[in-house]
Each structure stands twice: as structure tokens, then as C-alpha cells.
Amino acid sequence: LPIKGRVDFEQVSFLYEGTMEPVIKNVTFSCLPGETVGIIGSTGSGKSSLVSLIPRFYDPNSGAVKVNGIDVREMDPTKLRDKIAVVPQKTVLFTGTVLENIRIGKEDATLEEVEQAARMADAHGFVSSFPEGYNTVLGQQGVNFSGGQKQRVSIARALVRKPEILILDDCTSAVDVTTEANIKEALKKYAKGLTCLIIAQRITSVMDADKIIVLDHGQIVGIGKHDELIRDCDVYQEIFQS
Ligand code: GTP
């Protein structure tokens, strides 16, 4: 059986062109198929830079990033990016229907596929509650969604592409804890087998992850489950107490 959704970082270092100080320093970890991996660390610790190496927004200066066991530099870029969906920090919705907003990356998705993606993102319920359902128009002439609702549409947009790897780049920090918990519950229920990397600011966002990576100045200073990190990792304890 082919491997689906595995990510490996092997002694990866990376610095932005024209800078002196690497933002990722000798990082090694594995994300097994279907695992949920949390990435936590203070602002500027390198979380977004780290995940940007997976779809090759940037390439490392040394070491290797592998997807399903293959160095990403040896993969066809289109095929690589088809396997990965990134939900950005800031949600970008455009004037148009909910259907159009979810289908933006995959124009040939059927209504059924859009609904399925919306269910996984905990969006189907509130979308269906509008009289026009998926034809509800967003934006100036239409309905104004709340931050949490927009976020769920944004996640549905990522999921409709049926990725093997879902990267949530700190996208739930603006929604309340209950909404976030509901999104994660829906993902767990419907998106079995999907590998998730969740960048977060608060511990509650990653507490139940299979593995949590603690970044500090571009280095991994802790890796493990919540209980282990609370016990052994000073940086994690600091974030927990803040
Ligand atoms: P938050 O998103 O604020 O939580 O930070 P983060 O942990 O995701 O860190 P990020 O990877 O965004 O940044 C790590 C370091 O790289 C910081 O010092 C940034 O200023 C720097 N950085 C991020 N993006 C760029 C870029 O495009 N060019 C350059 N030169 N530096 C960057």
C-alpha cells in the first residue's frame, strides 16, 4: 500500500534570502499518516516558516523535507501541492455564494463533495440554516458571516480538495474555544486518516494532539504529548502559564 500523508523533516535548516540568521535550525521530526501534530511556540519562533517548507513555498538550505518518504524536491510540484492544503491565518472570502467560496480551489467539485467538506469543517449546520443554503451570497450585498463561520468556510475550502495533509496555520486563534473544539471534533469524526499539522498560539488548541512540537528561535526544544511536555519542557510550561 502506498504511504499517504506522512511528513518527515530531516535535519532541516532554513534562512530567508538576504538574512544572516537561520529561522529553522536543524529540525528533525516525523508526522505519521493520520496523526495530528501541534506546533507551538512564541511569535517569531518559526512556526509558519517551518510548514511553508512542506508545499515548497521555500526550500531548505540543508537537510530534507519528505512527503510520503520522498524528498519534496524530487516530486512534481503540482502533484505535491495536490496532497497538501493550507488554511491561512487570515481568512479570505470573496463576494459570491458559499458554494463558490468553498469550490474556489476545485471548480469541478460536486454539491455533494462541497457538503461533505463543509461537514468535516463543522460548517454544514449553519450554512444549511440559511434559507438559500449553499447559494447564500456573502459580502456587501449578502450575508455577513461571523469570524468563526468564515473560518469554517475557509477550512471547508481546504478540505474539498481532498488533501492528504491539512495544515492549519494558526487559523483558529481568532475563534472562541468552543467553536475551535467543534471544528476539531468534526475533523476527528469525518476526516479519519487525514494528517493534520496545527500551528497554534494557545495550548488548548494542541493539547489533544498525538504529538506536539515546541519551537523556540527556530529550534525544537520539546516534542511529545501534552503530559510529557508539561513535565519536561520549560518553554511549554511558560506558554501554558501565560
Ligand atoms: P507568528 O506567526 O507571529 O506566530 O510567528 P511564527 O512562529 O509563525 O514565525 P515565522 O515563521 O512567521 O517567522 C520566523 C522569523 O522569520 C521571524 O523573525 C520573521 O520575522 C522572519 N520571517 C518570516 N517571514 C519572512 C520573510 O518572508 N522574509 C524574511 N526575511 N523574514 C521572514
JSON list of N, CA and C in Angstrom, two decimals, residues 26-54:
[
{"chain": "A", "resi": 26, "resn": "ASN", "atom": "N", "xyz": [18.23, 22.96, 12.19]},
{"chain": "A", "resi": 26, "resn": "ASN", "atom": "CA", "xyz": [18.45, 21.54, 12.41]},
{"chain": "A", "resi": 26, "resn": "ASN", "atom": "C", "xyz": [17.21, 20.81, 12.97]},
{"chain": "A", "resi": 27, "resn": "VAL", "atom": "N", "xyz": [16.10, 20.99, 12.30]},
{"chain": "A", "resi": 27, "resn": "VAL", "atom": "CA", "xyz": [14.83, 20.44, 12.77]},
{"chain": "A", "resi": 27, "resn": "VAL", "atom": "C", "xyz": [14.58, 19.04, 12.21]},
{"chain": "A", "resi": 28, "resn": "THR", "atom": "N", "xyz": [14.33, 18.10, 13.10]},
{"chain": "A", "resi": 28, "resn": "THR", "atom": "CA", "xyz": [14.02, 16.72, 12.73]},
{"chain": "A", "resi": 28, "resn": "THR", "atom": "C", "xyz": [12.75, 16.26, 13.45]},
{"chain": "A", "resi": 29, "resn": "PHE", "atom": "N", "xyz": [11.78, 15.81, 12.69]},
{"chain": "A", "resi": 29, "resn": "PHE", "atom": "CA", "xyz": [10.59, 15.18, 13.29]},
{"chain": "A", "resi": 29, "resn": "PHE", "atom": "C", "xyz": [9.82, 14.43, 12.20]},
{"chain": "A", "resi": 30, "resn": "SER", "atom": "N", "xyz": [8.92, 13.57, 12.65]},
{"chain": "A", "resi": 30, "resn": "SER", "atom": "CA", "xyz": [8.07, 12.84, 11.70]},
{"chain": "A", "resi": 30, "resn": "SER", "atom": "C", "xyz": [6.62, 13.02, 12.09]},
{"chain": "A", "resi": 31, "resn": "CYS", "atom": "N", "xyz": [5.80, 13.06, 11.05]},
{"chain": "A", "resi": 31, "resn": "CYS", "atom": "CA", "xyz": [4.36, 13.16, 11.21]},
{"chain": "A", "resi": 31, "resn": "CYS", "atom": "C", "xyz": [3.82, 11.92, 10.51]},
{"chain": "A", "resi": 32, "resn": "LEU", "atom": "N", "xyz": [3.29, 10.97, 11.26]},
{"chain": "A", "resi": 32, "resn": "LEU", "atom": "CA", "xyz": [2.85, 9.71, 10.66]},
{"chain": "A", "resi": 32, "resn": "LEU", "atom": "C", "xyz": [1.48, 9.89, 10.00]},
{"chain": "A", "resi": 33, "resn": "PRO", "atom": "N", "xyz": [1.16, 9.03, 9.03]},
{"chain": "A", "resi": 33, "resn": "PRO", "atom": "CA", "xyz": [-0.14, 9.15, 8.36]},
{"chain": "A", "resi": 33, "resn": "PRO", "atom": "C", "xyz": [-1.29, 9.17, 9.36]},
{"chain": "A", "resi": 34, "resn": "GLY", "atom": "N", "xyz": [-2.15, 10.16, 9.24]},
{"chain": "A", "resi": 34, "resn": "GLY", "atom": "CA", "xyz": [-3.34, 10.25, 10.10]},
{"chain": "A", "resi": 34, "resn": "GLY", "atom": "C", "xyz": [-3.09, 10.92, 11.44]},
{"chain": "A", "resi": 35, "resn": "GLU", "atom": "N", "xyz": [-1.86, 11.26, 11.72]},
{"chain": "A", "resi": 35, "resn": "GLU", "atom": "CA", "xyz": [-1.56, 11.90, 13.01]},
{"chain": "A", "resi": 35, "resn": "GLU", "atom": "C", "xyz": [-1.98, 13.37, 13.01]},
{"chain": "A", "resi": 36, "resn": "THR", "atom": "N", "xyz": [-2.31, 13.85, 14.20]},
{"chain": "A", "resi": 36, "resn": "THR", "atom": "CA", "xyz": [-2.48, 15.28, 14.39]},
{"chain": "A", "resi": 36, "resn": "THR", "atom": "C", "xyz": [-1.28, 15.78, 15.17]},
{"chain": "A", "resi": 37, "resn": "VAL", "atom": "N", "xyz": [-0.55, 16.70, 14.56]},
{"chain": "A", "resi": 37, "resn": "VAL", "atom": "CA", "xyz": [0.66, 17.21, 15.20]},
{"chain": "A", "resi": 37, "resn": "VAL", "atom": "C", "xyz": [0.49, 18.71, 15.46]},
{"chain": "A", "resi": 38, "resn": "GLY", "atom": "N", "xyz": [0.67, 19.11, 16.68]},
{"chain": "A", "resi": 38, "resn": "GLY", "atom": "CA", "xyz": [0.57, 20.52, 17.05]},
{"chain": "A", "resi": 38, "resn": "GLY", "atom": "C", "xyz": [1.95, 21.16, 16.96]},
{"chain": "A", "resi": 39, "resn": "ILE", "atom": "N", "xyz": [1.98, 22.41, 16.55]},
{"chain": "A", "resi": 39, "resn": "ILE", "atom": "CA", "xyz": [3.24, 23.17, 16.53]},
{"chain": "A", "resi": 39, "resn": "ILE", "atom": "C", "xyz": [3.00, 24.44, 17.33]},
{"chain": "A", "resi": 40, "resn": "ILE", "atom": "N", "xyz": [3.77, 24.59, 18.38]},
{"chain": "A", "resi": 40, "resn": "ILE", "atom": "CA", "xyz": [3.54, 25.73, 19.27]},
{"chain": "A", "resi": 40, "resn": "ILE", "atom": "C", "xyz": [4.86, 26.44, 19.54]},
{"chain": "A", "resi": 41, "resn": "GLY", "atom": "N", "xyz": [4.77, 27.71, 19.85]},
{"chain": "A", "resi": 41, "resn": "GLY", "atom": "CA", "xyz": [5.97, 28.50, 20.10]},
{"chain": "A", "resi": 41, "resn": "GLY", "atom": "C", "xyz": [5.59, 29.96, 20.05]},
{"chain": "A", "resi": 42, "resn": "SER", "atom": "N", "xyz": [6.44, 30.81, 20.63]},
{"chain": "A", "resi": 42, "resn": "SER", "atom": "CA", "xyz": [6.10, 32.23, 20.69]},
{"chain": "A", "resi": 42, "resn": "SER", "atom": "C", "xyz": [6.11, 32.83, 19.29]},
{"chain": "A", "resi": 43, "resn": "THR", "atom": "N", "xyz": [5.60, 34.03, 19.18]},
{"chain": "A", "resi": 43, "resn": "THR", "atom": "CA", "xyz": [5.57, 34.70, 17.88]},
{"chain": "A", "resi": 43, "resn": "THR", "atom": "C", "xyz": [7.01, 34.89, 17.37]},
{"chain": "A", "resi": 44, "resn": "GLY", "atom": "N", "xyz": [7.22, 34.56, 16.09]},
{"chain": "A", "resi": 44, "resn": "GLY", "atom": "CA", "xyz": [8.55, 34.67, 15.52]},
{"chain": "A", "resi": 44, "resn": "GLY", "atom": "C", "xyz": [9.44, 33.46, 15.74]},
{"chain": "A", "resi": 45, "resn": "SER", "atom": "N", "xyz": [8.90, 32.41, 16.37]},
{"chain": "A", "resi": 45, "resn": "SER", "atom": "CA", "xyz": [9.73, 31.23, 16.65]},
{"chain": "A", "resi": 45, "resn": "SER", "atom": "C", "xyz": [9.97, 30.37, 15.41]},
{"chain": "A", "resi": 46, "resn": "GLY", "atom": "N", "xyz": [9.20, 30.63, 14.34]},
{"chain": "A", "resi": 46, "resn": "GLY", "atom": "CA", "xyz": [9.45, 29.93, 13.07]},
{"chain": "A", "resi": 46, "resn": "GLY", "atom": "C", "xyz": [8.38, 28.95, 12.64]},
{"chain": "A", "resi": 47, "resn": "LYS", "atom": "N", "xyz": [7.23, 28.98, 13.28]},
{"chain": "A", "resi": 47, "resn": "LYS", "atom": "CA", "xyz": [6.16, 28.00, 13.00]},
{"chain": "A", "resi": 47, "resn": "LYS", "atom": "C", "xyz": [5.69, 28.05, 11.54]},
{"chain": "A", "resi": 48, "resn": "SER", "atom": "N", "xyz": [5.37, 29.27, 11.08]},
{"chain": "A", "resi": 48, "resn": "SER", "atom": "CA", "xyz": [4.87, 29.40, 9.69]},
{"chain": "A", "resi": 48, "resn": "SER", "atom": "C", "xyz": [5.98, 29.07, 8.69]},
{"chain": "A", "resi": 49, "resn": "SER", "atom": "N", "xyz": [7.20, 29.50, 9.00]},
{"chain": "A", "resi": 49, "resn": "SER", "atom": "CA", "xyz": [8.33, 29.21, 8.11]},
{"chain": "A", "resi": 49, "resn": "SER", "atom": "C", "xyz": [8.50, 27.69, 7.99]},
{"chain": "A", "resi": 50, "resn": "LEU", "atom": "N", "xyz": [8.36, 27.00, 9.10]},
{"chain": "A", "resi": 50, "resn": "LEU", "atom": "CA", "xyz": [8.53, 25.54, 9.12]},
{"chain": "A", "resi": 50, "resn": "LEU", "atom": "C", "xyz": [7.56, 24.86, 8.16]},
{"chain": "A", "resi": 51, "resn": "VAL", "atom": "N", "xyz": [6.27, 25.18, 8.30]},
{"chain": "A", "resi": 51, "resn": "VAL", "atom": "CA", "xyz": [5.29, 24.48, 7.45]},
{"chain": "A", "resi": 51, "resn": "VAL", "atom": "C", "xyz": [5.36, 24.94, 5.99]},
{"chain": "A", "resi": 52, "resn": "SER", "atom": "N", "xyz": [5.90, 26.14, 5.75]},
{"chain": "A", "resi": 52, "resn": "SER", "atom": "CA", "xyz": [5.99, 26.63, 4.37]},
{"chain": "A", "resi": 52, "resn": "SER", "atom": "C", "xyz": [6.97, 25.80, 3.53]},
{"chain": "A", "resi": 53, "resn": "LEU", "atom": "N", "xyz": [7.79, 25.00, 4.21]},
{"chain": "A", "resi": 53, "resn": "LEU", "atom": "CA", "xyz": [8.75, 24.15, 3.50]},
{"chain": "A", "resi": 53, "resn": "LEU", "atom": "C", "xyz": [8.08, 22.89, 2.95]},
{"chain": "A", "resi": 54, "resn": "ILE", "atom": "N", "xyz": [6.89, 22.54, 3.45]},
{"chain": "A", "resi": 54, "resn": "ILE", "atom": "CA", "xyz": [6.24, 21.29, 3.02]},
{"chain": "A", "resi": 54, "resn": "ILE", "atom": "C", "xyz": [5.70, 21.42, 1.59]}
]
